[in-house]
Amino acid sequence: MSPSDLIDRTVNHVRTVLSGDGTGHDWWHVYRVWRTAQRIGQAEKADLLIVELAALLHDIADWKLHDGDSTVGPQMAKQWLNSLDAHISEHVCQIIAGISFKGANVEQPILSLEGKVVQDADRLDAMGAIGIARAFAYGGAKGQAIYDPAAKPSEHRTPEAYLKGGTTINHFYEKLLLLKDRMNTATGRAIAEARHQFMEDFLRRFFEEWEGG
Ligand code: ADP
Ligand code: NI
């Protein structure tokens, strides 16, 4: 199968599997990660077929939606890729298993260049205007308060602690504002810089307005 057929068929497969998810892991998240990963992958001279397949399949089954089981996603991706092209399946599945964020102080595995590119693209989609929109959409779906002056942000040392959640504003301090310094590639870092600044501006205005400003 040609690389572009492989991508097209994977796009259709992922669209079908993910349609209707209300937690921020919808097809359009995957679409944006795919586009950003293409851009970063090109600039970083990564293997674009691997980058695109991993970006498309990275949220096929999220560990948070499967009782904390982080093996379901790579398995589902493997099943899909094996039926198309077993040769590239292993690298792509390794990337998918390695990139998910599980709390500020939880150790992360070492990634290939292609894995770094996809992780940067995934993290960038949690930043900037889109990141803000996704955070409040997620918080609303989970019944979280937007903000509570009495609730202090905390660093999570285990995946379980990260999952418990707090207010959505705290999520900025627990994850979103940390992402800029965790970019893997120079291209990702440059994009992150502007998105980070936008979130800082948003928070400044948010706290001003909270006090009637
Ligand atoms: P990833 O796609 O990197 O695995 P997550 O699954 O952790 O991201 O989160 C999906 C989206 O929901 C992200 O935009 C993230 O910032 C947001 N999110 C996750 N946890 C919370 C939370 N407790 N409060 C608000 N937003 C959250
Ligand atoms: Ni994602």
PDB file of C-alpha atoms and ligand atoms in Angstrom:
ATOM      1  CA  MET A   1       0.000   0.000   0.000  1.00  0.00           C
ATOM      2  CA  SER A   2       1.313   3.480  -0.838  1.00  0.00           C
ATOM      3  CA  PRO A   3       2.104   5.846   2.065  1.00  0.00           C
ATOM      4  CA  SER A   4      -0.719   8.188   1.087  1.00  0.00           C
ATOM      5  CA  ASP A   5      -3.226   5.296   0.960  1.00  0.00           C
ATOM      6  CA  LEU A   6      -2.040   4.226   4.389  1.00  0.00           C
ATOM      7  CA  ILE A   7      -2.619   7.748   5.737  1.00  0.00           C
ATOM      8  CA  ASP A   8      -6.035   8.115   4.054  1.00  0.00           C
ATOM      9  CA  ARG A   9      -7.288   4.801   5.376  1.00  0.00           C
ATOM     10  CA  THR A  10      -5.969   5.577   8.846  1.00  0.00           C
ATOM     11  CA  VAL A  11      -7.720   8.980   8.804  1.00  0.00           C
ATOM     12  CA  ASN A  12     -11.032   7.271   8.015  1.00  0.00           C
ATOM     13  CA  HIS A  13     -10.513   4.604  10.651  1.00  0.00           C
ATOM     14  CA  VAL A  14      -9.642   7.105  13.416  1.00  0.00           C
ATOM     15  CA  ARG A  15     -12.517   9.440  12.476  1.00  0.00           C
ATOM     16  CA  THR A  16     -14.947   6.566  12.821  1.00  0.00           C
ATOM     17  CA  VAL A  17     -13.568   5.324  16.128  1.00  0.00           C
ATOM     18  CA  LEU A  18     -13.333   8.778  17.775  1.00  0.00           C
ATOM     19  CA  SER A  19     -16.506  10.500  16.557  1.00  0.00           C
ATOM     20  CA  GLY A  20     -18.701  11.605  19.436  1.00  0.00           C
ATOM     21  CA  ASP A  21     -16.129  11.725  22.265  1.00  0.00           C
ATOM     22  CA  GLY A  22     -16.897  14.700  24.586  1.00  0.00           C
ATOM     23  CA  THR A  23     -13.715  14.740  26.698  1.00  0.00           C
ATOM     24  CA  GLY A  24     -11.465  16.732  24.339  1.00  0.00           C
ATOM     25  CA  HIS A  25     -10.191  13.613  22.632  1.00  0.00           C
ATOM     26  CA  ASP A  26     -12.316  14.058  19.611  1.00  0.00           C
ATOM     27  CA  TRP A  27     -11.364  13.710  15.968  1.00  0.00           C
ATOM     28  CA  TRP A  28     -10.597  17.437  15.723  1.00  0.00           C
ATOM     29  CA  HIS A  29      -7.964  17.176  18.458  1.00  0.00           C
ATOM     30  CA  VAL A  30      -6.355  14.398  16.430  1.00  0.00           C
ATOM     31  CA  TYR A  31      -6.670  16.468  13.264  1.00  0.00           C
ATOM     32  CA  ARG A  32      -4.864  19.433  14.866  1.00  0.00           C
ATOM     33  CA  VAL A  33      -2.127  17.214  16.303  1.00  0.00           C
ATOM     34  CA  TRP A  34      -1.689  15.611  12.899  1.00  0.00           C
ATOM     35  CA  ARG A  35      -1.344  19.026  11.188  1.00  0.00           C
ATOM     36  CA  THR A  36       1.059  20.393  13.818  1.00  0.00           C
ATOM     37  CA  ALA A  37       3.082  17.164  13.784  1.00  0.00           C
ATOM     38  CA  GLN A  38       3.446  17.430  10.001  1.00  0.00           C
ATOM     39  CA  ARG A  39       4.745  20.981  10.390  1.00  0.00           C
ATOM     40  CA  ILE A  40       7.209  20.116  13.156  1.00  0.00           C
ATOM     41  CA  GLY A  41       8.215  16.818  11.535  1.00  0.00           C
ATOM     42  CA  GLN A  42       9.068  18.557   8.287  1.00  0.00           C
ATOM     43  CA  ALA A  43      11.195  21.208  10.024  1.00  0.00           C
ATOM     44  CA  GLU A  44      12.949  18.577  12.163  1.00  0.00           C
ATOM     45  CA  LYS A  45      13.518  16.231   9.188  1.00  0.00           C
ATOM     46  CA  ALA A  46      11.733  13.318  10.864  1.00  0.00           C
ATOM     47  CA  ASP A  47      10.246  10.309   9.046  1.00  0.00           C
ATOM     48  CA  LEU A  48       6.895  11.843   8.101  1.00  0.00           C
ATOM     49  CA  LEU A  49       5.005   8.600   7.532  1.00  0.00           C
ATOM     50  CA  ILE A  50       5.798   7.440  11.073  1.00  0.00           C
ATOM     51  CA  VAL A  51       5.010  10.909  12.461  1.00  0.00           C
ATOM     52  CA  GLU A  52       1.657  11.109  10.691  1.00  0.00           C
ATOM     53  CA  LEU A  53       0.527   7.592  11.610  1.00  0.00           C
ATOM     54  CA  ALA A  54       1.517   8.051  15.254  1.00  0.00           C
ATOM     55  CA  ALA A  55      -0.229  11.449  15.402  1.00  0.00           C
ATOM     56  CA  LEU A  56      -3.392   9.964  13.883  1.00  0.00           C
ATOM     57  CA  LEU A  57      -3.431   6.936  16.178  1.00  0.00           C
ATOM     58  CA  HIS A  58      -2.103   8.514  19.403  1.00  0.00           C
ATOM     59  CA  ASP A  59      -5.500   8.841  21.110  1.00  0.00           C
ATOM     60  CA  ILE A  60      -7.222   5.838  19.588  1.00  0.00           C
ATOM     61  CA  ALA A  61      -7.788   4.548  23.129  1.00  0.00           C
ATOM     62  CA  ASP A  62      -6.856   6.904  25.968  1.00  0.00           C
ATOM     63  CA  TRP A  63      -5.509   5.332  29.202  1.00  0.00           C
ATOM     64  CA  LYS A  64      -7.814   7.615  31.257  1.00  0.00           C
ATOM     65  CA  LEU A  65     -10.896   6.257  29.500  1.00  0.00           C
ATOM     66  CA  HIS A  66      -9.912   2.616  30.005  1.00  0.00           C
ATOM     67  CA  ASP A  67      -9.614   2.361  33.785  1.00  0.00           C
ATOM     68  CA  GLY A  68      -6.016   3.572  33.693  1.00  0.00           C
ATOM     69  CA  ASP A  69      -4.969   0.815  31.291  1.00  0.00           C
ATOM     70  CA  SER A  70      -2.282   2.330  29.047  1.00  0.00           C
ATOM     71  CA  THR A  71      -1.874  -0.800  26.912  1.00  0.00           C
ATOM     72  CA  VAL A  72      -5.243  -0.609  25.136  1.00  0.00           C
ATOM     73  CA  GLY A  73      -4.215   2.256  22.807  1.00  0.00           C
ATOM     74  CA  PRO A  74      -1.005   0.690  21.487  1.00  0.00           C
ATOM     75  CA  GLN A  75      -2.857  -2.628  21.088  1.00  0.00           C
ATOM     76  CA  MET A  76      -5.641  -1.033  19.059  1.00  0.00           C
ATOM     77  CA  ALA A  77      -3.086   0.824  16.943  1.00  0.00           C
ATOM     78  CA  LYS A  78      -1.110  -2.372  16.427  1.00  0.00           C
ATOM     79  CA  GLN A  79      -4.204  -4.270  15.329  1.00  0.00           C
ATOM     80  CA  TRP A  80      -4.982  -1.592  12.799  1.00  0.00           C
ATOM     81  CA  LEU A  81      -1.453  -1.219  11.442  1.00  0.00           C
ATOM     82  CA  ASN A  82      -0.742  -4.945  11.336  1.00  0.00           C
ATOM     83  CA  SER A  83      -3.689  -5.351   9.029  1.00  0.00           C
ATOM     84  CA  LEU A  84      -2.132  -2.729   6.721  1.00  0.00           C
ATOM     85  CA  ASP A  85       1.640  -2.817   7.096  1.00  0.00           C
ATOM     86  CA  ALA A  86       3.312  -4.803   9.882  1.00  0.00           C
ATOM     87  CA  HIS A  87       6.705  -3.308   9.050  1.00  0.00           C
ATOM     88  CA  ILE A  88       6.069   0.154  10.502  1.00  0.00           C
ATOM     89  CA  SER A  89       3.629  -0.937  13.170  1.00  0.00           C
ATOM     90  CA  GLU A  90       6.148  -1.445  15.967  1.00  0.00           C
ATOM     91  CA  HIS A  91       7.727   2.010  15.896  1.00  0.00           C
ATOM     92  CA  VAL A  92       4.337   3.723  15.751  1.00  0.00           C
ATOM     93  CA  CYS A  93       2.993   1.692  18.695  1.00  0.00           C
ATOM     94  CA  GLN A  94       6.088   2.464  20.754  1.00  0.00           C
ATOM     95  CA  ILE A  95       5.480   6.170  20.219  1.00  0.00           C
ATOM     96  CA  ILE A  96       1.814   5.937  21.196  1.00  0.00           C
ATOM     97  CA  ALA A  97       2.689   4.063  24.387  1.00  0.00           C
ATOM     98  CA  GLY A  98       5.334   6.658  25.289  1.00  0.00           C
ATOM     99  CA  ILE A  99       3.776  10.076  24.815  1.00  0.00           C
ATOM    100  CA  SER A 100       0.821  10.406  27.192  1.00  0.00           C
ATOM    101  CA  PHE A 101       1.176  12.919  30.068  1.00  0.00           C
ATOM    102  CA  LYS A 102       0.475  11.293  33.458  1.00  0.00           C
ATOM    103  CA  GLY A 103       1.222  14.052  35.990  1.00  0.00           C
ATOM    104  CA  ALA A 104       3.980  16.627  36.536  1.00  0.00           C
ATOM    105  CA  ASN A 105       6.325  14.335  38.472  1.00  0.00           C
ATOM    106  CA  VAL A 106       5.690  11.029  36.747  1.00  0.00           C
ATOM    107  CA  GLU A 107       8.733   9.789  34.825  1.00  0.00           C
ATOM    108  CA  GLN A 108       8.580   9.843  31.016  1.00  0.00           C
ATOM    109  CA  PRO A 109      10.131   7.221  28.692  1.00  0.00           C
ATOM    110  CA  ILE A 110      12.790   8.069  26.081  1.00  0.00           C
ATOM    111  CA  LEU A 111      11.332   8.798  22.648  1.00  0.00           C
ATOM    112  CA  SER A 112      12.613   8.576  19.066  1.00  0.00           C
ATOM    113  CA  LEU A 113      12.765  11.799  17.002  1.00  0.00           C
ATOM    114  CA  GLU A 114       9.341  10.922  15.541  1.00  0.00           C
ATOM    115  CA  GLY A 115       7.971  10.337  19.057  1.00  0.00           C
ATOM    116  CA  LYS A 116       9.338  13.699  20.187  1.00  0.00           C
ATOM    117  CA  VAL A 117       7.644  15.430  17.273  1.00  0.00           C
ATOM    118  CA  VAL A 118       4.248  13.852  17.996  1.00  0.00           C
ATOM    119  CA  GLN A 119       4.527  14.530  21.724  1.00  0.00           C
ATOM    120  CA  ASP A 120       5.321  18.183  21.019  1.00  0.00           C
ATOM    121  CA  ALA A 121       2.311  18.439  18.690  1.00  0.00           C
ATOM    122  CA  ASP A 122       0.042  16.792  21.284  1.00  0.00           C
ATOM    123  CA  ARG A 123       1.274  19.119  24.023  1.00  0.00           C
ATOM    124  CA  LEU A 124       0.875  22.181  21.814  1.00  0.00           C
ATOM    125  CA  ASP A 125      -2.814  21.334  21.412  1.00  0.00           C
ATOM    126  CA  ALA A 126      -3.174  21.771  25.194  1.00  0.00           C
ATOM    127  CA  MET A 127      -1.704  25.298  24.934  1.00  0.00           C
ATOM    128  CA  GLY A 128      -2.791  28.659  23.520  1.00  0.00           C
ATOM    129  CA  ALA A 129      -6.369  29.519  22.527  1.00  0.00           C
ATOM    130  CA  ILE A 130      -7.205  25.902  21.691  1.00  0.00           C
ATOM    131  CA  GLY A 131      -5.668  24.697  24.943  1.00  0.00           C
ATOM    132  CA  ILE A 132      -7.775  27.152  26.961  1.00  0.00           C
ATOM    133  CA  ALA A 133     -10.939  26.061  25.138  1.00  0.00           C
ATOM    134  CA  ARG A 134     -10.123  22.385  25.700  1.00  0.00           C
ATOM    135  CA  ALA A 135      -9.375  22.865  29.386  1.00  0.00           C
ATOM    136  CA  PHE A 136     -12.741  24.501  30.086  1.00  0.00           C
ATOM    137  CA  ALA A 137     -14.559  21.978  27.910  1.00  0.00           C
ATOM    138  CA  TYR A 138     -12.916  19.151  29.882  1.00  0.00           C
ATOM    139  CA  GLY A 139     -13.618  20.850  33.218  1.00  0.00           C
ATOM    140  CA  GLY A 140     -17.267  21.365  32.279  1.00  0.00           C
ATOM    141  CA  ALA A 141     -17.670  17.752  31.209  1.00  0.00           C
ATOM    142  CA  LYS A 142     -16.216  16.649  34.574  1.00  0.00           C
ATOM    143  CA  GLY A 143     -18.268  19.129  36.623  1.00  0.00           C
ATOM    144  CA  GLN A 144     -15.176  21.018  37.813  1.00  0.00           C
ATOM    145  CA  ALA A 145     -15.411  24.628  39.011  1.00  0.00           C
ATOM    146  CA  ILE A 146     -13.707  27.110  36.691  1.00  0.00           C
ATOM    147  CA  TYR A 147     -11.869  28.591  39.680  1.00  0.00           C
ATOM    148  CA  ASP A 148     -11.916  28.525  43.483  1.00  0.00           C
ATOM    149  CA  PRO A 149      -9.595  30.975  45.313  1.00  0.00           C
ATOM    150  CA  ALA A 150      -9.393  28.536  48.262  1.00  0.00           C
ATOM    151  CA  ALA A 151      -8.170  25.580  46.172  1.00  0.00           C
ATOM    152  CA  LYS A 152      -4.406  25.634  45.662  1.00  0.00           C
ATOM    153  CA  PRO A 153      -2.748  23.881  42.690  1.00  0.00           C
ATOM    154  CA  SER A 154      -0.631  20.816  43.469  1.00  0.00           C
ATOM    155  CA  GLU A 155       2.071  18.833  41.684  1.00  0.00           C
ATOM    156  CA  HIS A 156       0.943  15.291  41.084  1.00  0.00           C
ATOM    157  CA  ARG A 157       3.342  12.533  41.968  1.00  0.00           C
ATOM    158  CA  THR A 158       1.220   9.649  40.723  1.00  0.00           C
ATOM    159  CA  PRO A 159      -1.173   9.125  37.778  1.00  0.00           C
ATOM    160  CA  GLU A 160      -3.994   8.521  40.325  1.00  0.00           C
ATOM    161  CA  ALA A 161      -3.470  11.919  41.964  1.00  0.00           C
ATOM    162  CA  TYR A 162      -3.434  13.600  38.535  1.00  0.00           C
ATOM    163  CA  LEU A 163      -6.776  12.010  37.628  1.00  0.00           C
ATOM    164  CA  LYS A 164      -8.630  13.332  40.700  1.00  0.00           C
ATOM    165  CA  GLY A 165      -8.703  16.857  39.266  1.00  0.00           C
ATOM    166  CA  GLY A 166      -9.467  20.223  40.896  1.00  0.00           C
ATOM    167  CA  THR A 167     -10.482  23.506  39.290  1.00  0.00           C
ATOM    168  CA  THR A 168      -9.766  24.248  35.677  1.00  0.00           C
ATOM    169  CA  ILE A 169      -7.694  27.340  36.526  1.00  0.00           C
ATOM    170  CA  ASN A 170      -5.515  25.091  38.708  1.00  0.00           C
ATOM    171  CA  HIS A 171      -4.968  22.836  35.719  1.00  0.00           C
ATOM    172  CA  PHE A 172      -3.053  25.720  34.112  1.00  0.00           C
ATOM    173  CA  TYR A 173      -0.554  25.672  36.984  1.00  0.00           C
ATOM    174  CA  GLU A 174      -0.473  21.893  37.258  1.00  0.00           C
ATOM    175  CA  LYS A 175       0.090  21.203  33.563  1.00  0.00           C
ATOM    176  CA  LEU A 176      -0.488  23.823  30.900  1.00  0.00           C
ATOM    177  CA  LEU A 177       2.083  26.402  32.027  1.00  0.00           C
ATOM    178  CA  LEU A 178       4.709  23.659  32.491  1.00  0.00           C
ATOM    179  CA  LEU A 179       4.519  22.465  28.900  1.00  0.00           C
ATOM    180  CA  LYS A 180       6.649  25.230  27.361  1.00  0.00           C
ATOM    181  CA  ASP A 181       9.744  23.956  29.191  1.00  0.00           C
ATOM    182  CA  ARG A 182       9.031  20.352  28.259  1.00  0.00           C
ATOM    183  CA  MET A 183       9.146  20.696  24.486  1.00  0.00           C
ATOM    184  CA  ASN A 184      11.443  18.190  22.805  1.00  0.00           C
ATOM    185  CA  THR A 185      12.248  20.000  19.561  1.00  0.00           C
ATOM    186  CA  ALA A 186      13.404  23.526  18.693  1.00  0.00           C
ATOM    187  CA  THR A 187      10.449  23.912  16.318  1.00  0.00           C
ATOM    188  CA  GLY A 188       7.990  22.839  19.020  1.00  0.00           C
ATOM    189  CA  ARG A 189       9.601  25.228  21.502  1.00  0.00           C
ATOM    190  CA  ALA A 190       9.197  28.183  19.150  1.00  0.00           C
ATOM    191  CA  ILE A 191       5.479  27.475  18.635  1.00  0.00           C
ATOM    192  CA  ALA A 192       5.036  26.886  22.379  1.00  0.00           C
ATOM    193  CA  GLU A 193       6.518  30.287  23.230  1.00  0.00           C
ATOM    194  CA  ALA A 194       3.670  32.249  21.619  1.00  0.00           C
ATOM    195  CA  ARG A 195       0.968  29.908  22.923  1.00  0.00           C
ATOM    196  CA  HIS A 196       2.389  30.148  26.442  1.00  0.00           C
ATOM    197  CA  GLN A 197       2.362  33.940  26.304  1.00  0.00           C
ATOM    198  CA  PHE A 198      -1.281  33.876  25.218  1.00  0.00           C
ATOM    199  CA  MET A 199      -2.214  31.732  28.254  1.00  0.00           C
ATOM    200  CA  GLU A 200      -0.307  34.069  30.594  1.00  0.00           C
ATOM    201  CA  ASP A 201      -2.222  37.029  29.146  1.00  0.00           C
ATOM    202  CA  PHE A 202      -5.498  35.131  29.528  1.00  0.00           C
ATOM    203  CA  LEU A 203      -4.792  34.343  33.202  1.00  0.00           C
ATOM    204  CA  ARG A 204      -3.806  37.910  33.990  1.00  0.00           C
ATOM    205  CA  ARG A 205      -7.107  39.148  32.564  1.00  0.00           C
ATOM    206  CA  PHE A 206      -9.028  36.343  34.293  1.00  0.00           C
ATOM    207  CA  PHE A 207      -7.764  37.345  37.763  1.00  0.00           C
ATOM    208  CA  GLU A 208      -8.292  41.035  37.035  1.00  0.00           C
ATOM    209  CA  GLU A 209     -11.885  40.398  36.024  1.00  0.00           C
ATOM    210  CA  TRP A 210     -12.438  38.064  39.014  1.00  0.00           C
ATOM    211  CA  GLU A 211     -11.928  41.112  41.242  1.00  0.00           C
ATOM    212  CA  GLY A 212     -14.150  43.327  39.082  1.00  0.00           C
ATOM    213  CA  GLY A 213     -11.334  44.673  36.901  1.00  0.00           C
TER     214      GLY A 213
HETATM  215  P1  ADP B   1      -3.201  14.482  26.196  1.00  0.00           P
HETATM  216  O1  ADP B   1      -3.942  14.580  24.892  1.00  0.00           O
HETATM  217  O2  ADP B   1      -1.912  15.237  26.172  1.00  0.00           O
HETATM  218  O3  ADP B   1      -3.078  13.091  26.737  1.00  0.00           O
HETATM  219  P2  ADP B   1      -5.036  14.863  28.343  1.00  0.00           P
HETATM  220  O4  ADP B   1      -5.757  13.640  27.941  1.00  0.00           O
HETATM  221  O5  ADP B   1      -4.279  14.880  29.620  1.00  0.00           O
HETATM  222  O6  ADP B   1      -4.064  15.341  27.187  1.00  0.00           O
HETATM  223  O7  ADP B   1      -6.080  16.028  28.370  1.00  0.00           O
HETATM  224  C1  ADP B   1      -6.967  16.317  27.300  1.00  0.00           C
HETATM  225  C2  ADP B   1      -7.355  17.799  27.372  1.00  0.00           C
HETATM  226  O8  ADP B   1      -8.081  18.029  28.571  1.00  0.00           O
HETATM  227  C3  ADP B   1      -6.127  18.717  27.422  1.00  0.00           C
HETATM  228  O9  ADP B   1      -6.396  19.894  26.733  1.00  0.00           O
HETATM  229  C4  ADP B   1      -5.951  18.961  28.897  1.00  0.00           C
HETATM  230  O10 ADP B   1      -5.310  20.181  29.174  1.00  0.00           O
HETATM  231  C5  ADP B   1      -7.372  18.945  29.392  1.00  0.00           C
HETATM  232  N1  ADP B   1      -7.426  18.489  30.780  1.00  0.00           N
HETATM  233  C6  ADP B   1      -6.941  17.344  31.312  1.00  0.00           C
HETATM  234  N2  ADP B   1      -7.141  17.291  32.643  1.00  0.00           N
HETATM  235  C7  ADP B   1      -7.784  18.436  32.961  1.00  0.00           C
HETATM  236  C8  ADP B   1      -8.288  19.008  34.173  1.00  0.00           C
HETATM  237  N3  ADP B   1      -8.187  18.373  35.345  1.00  0.00           N
HETATM  238  N4  ADP B   1      -8.885  20.216  34.103  1.00  0.00           N
HETATM  239  C9  ADP B   1      -9.026  20.869  32.932  1.00  0.00           C
HETATM  240  N5  ADP B   1      -8.578  20.397  31.764  1.00  0.00           N
HETATM  241  C10 ADP B   1      -7.975  19.206  31.769  1.00  0.00           C
HETATM  242 NI    NI B   2      -3.844  13.821  22.418  1.00  0.00          NI
END
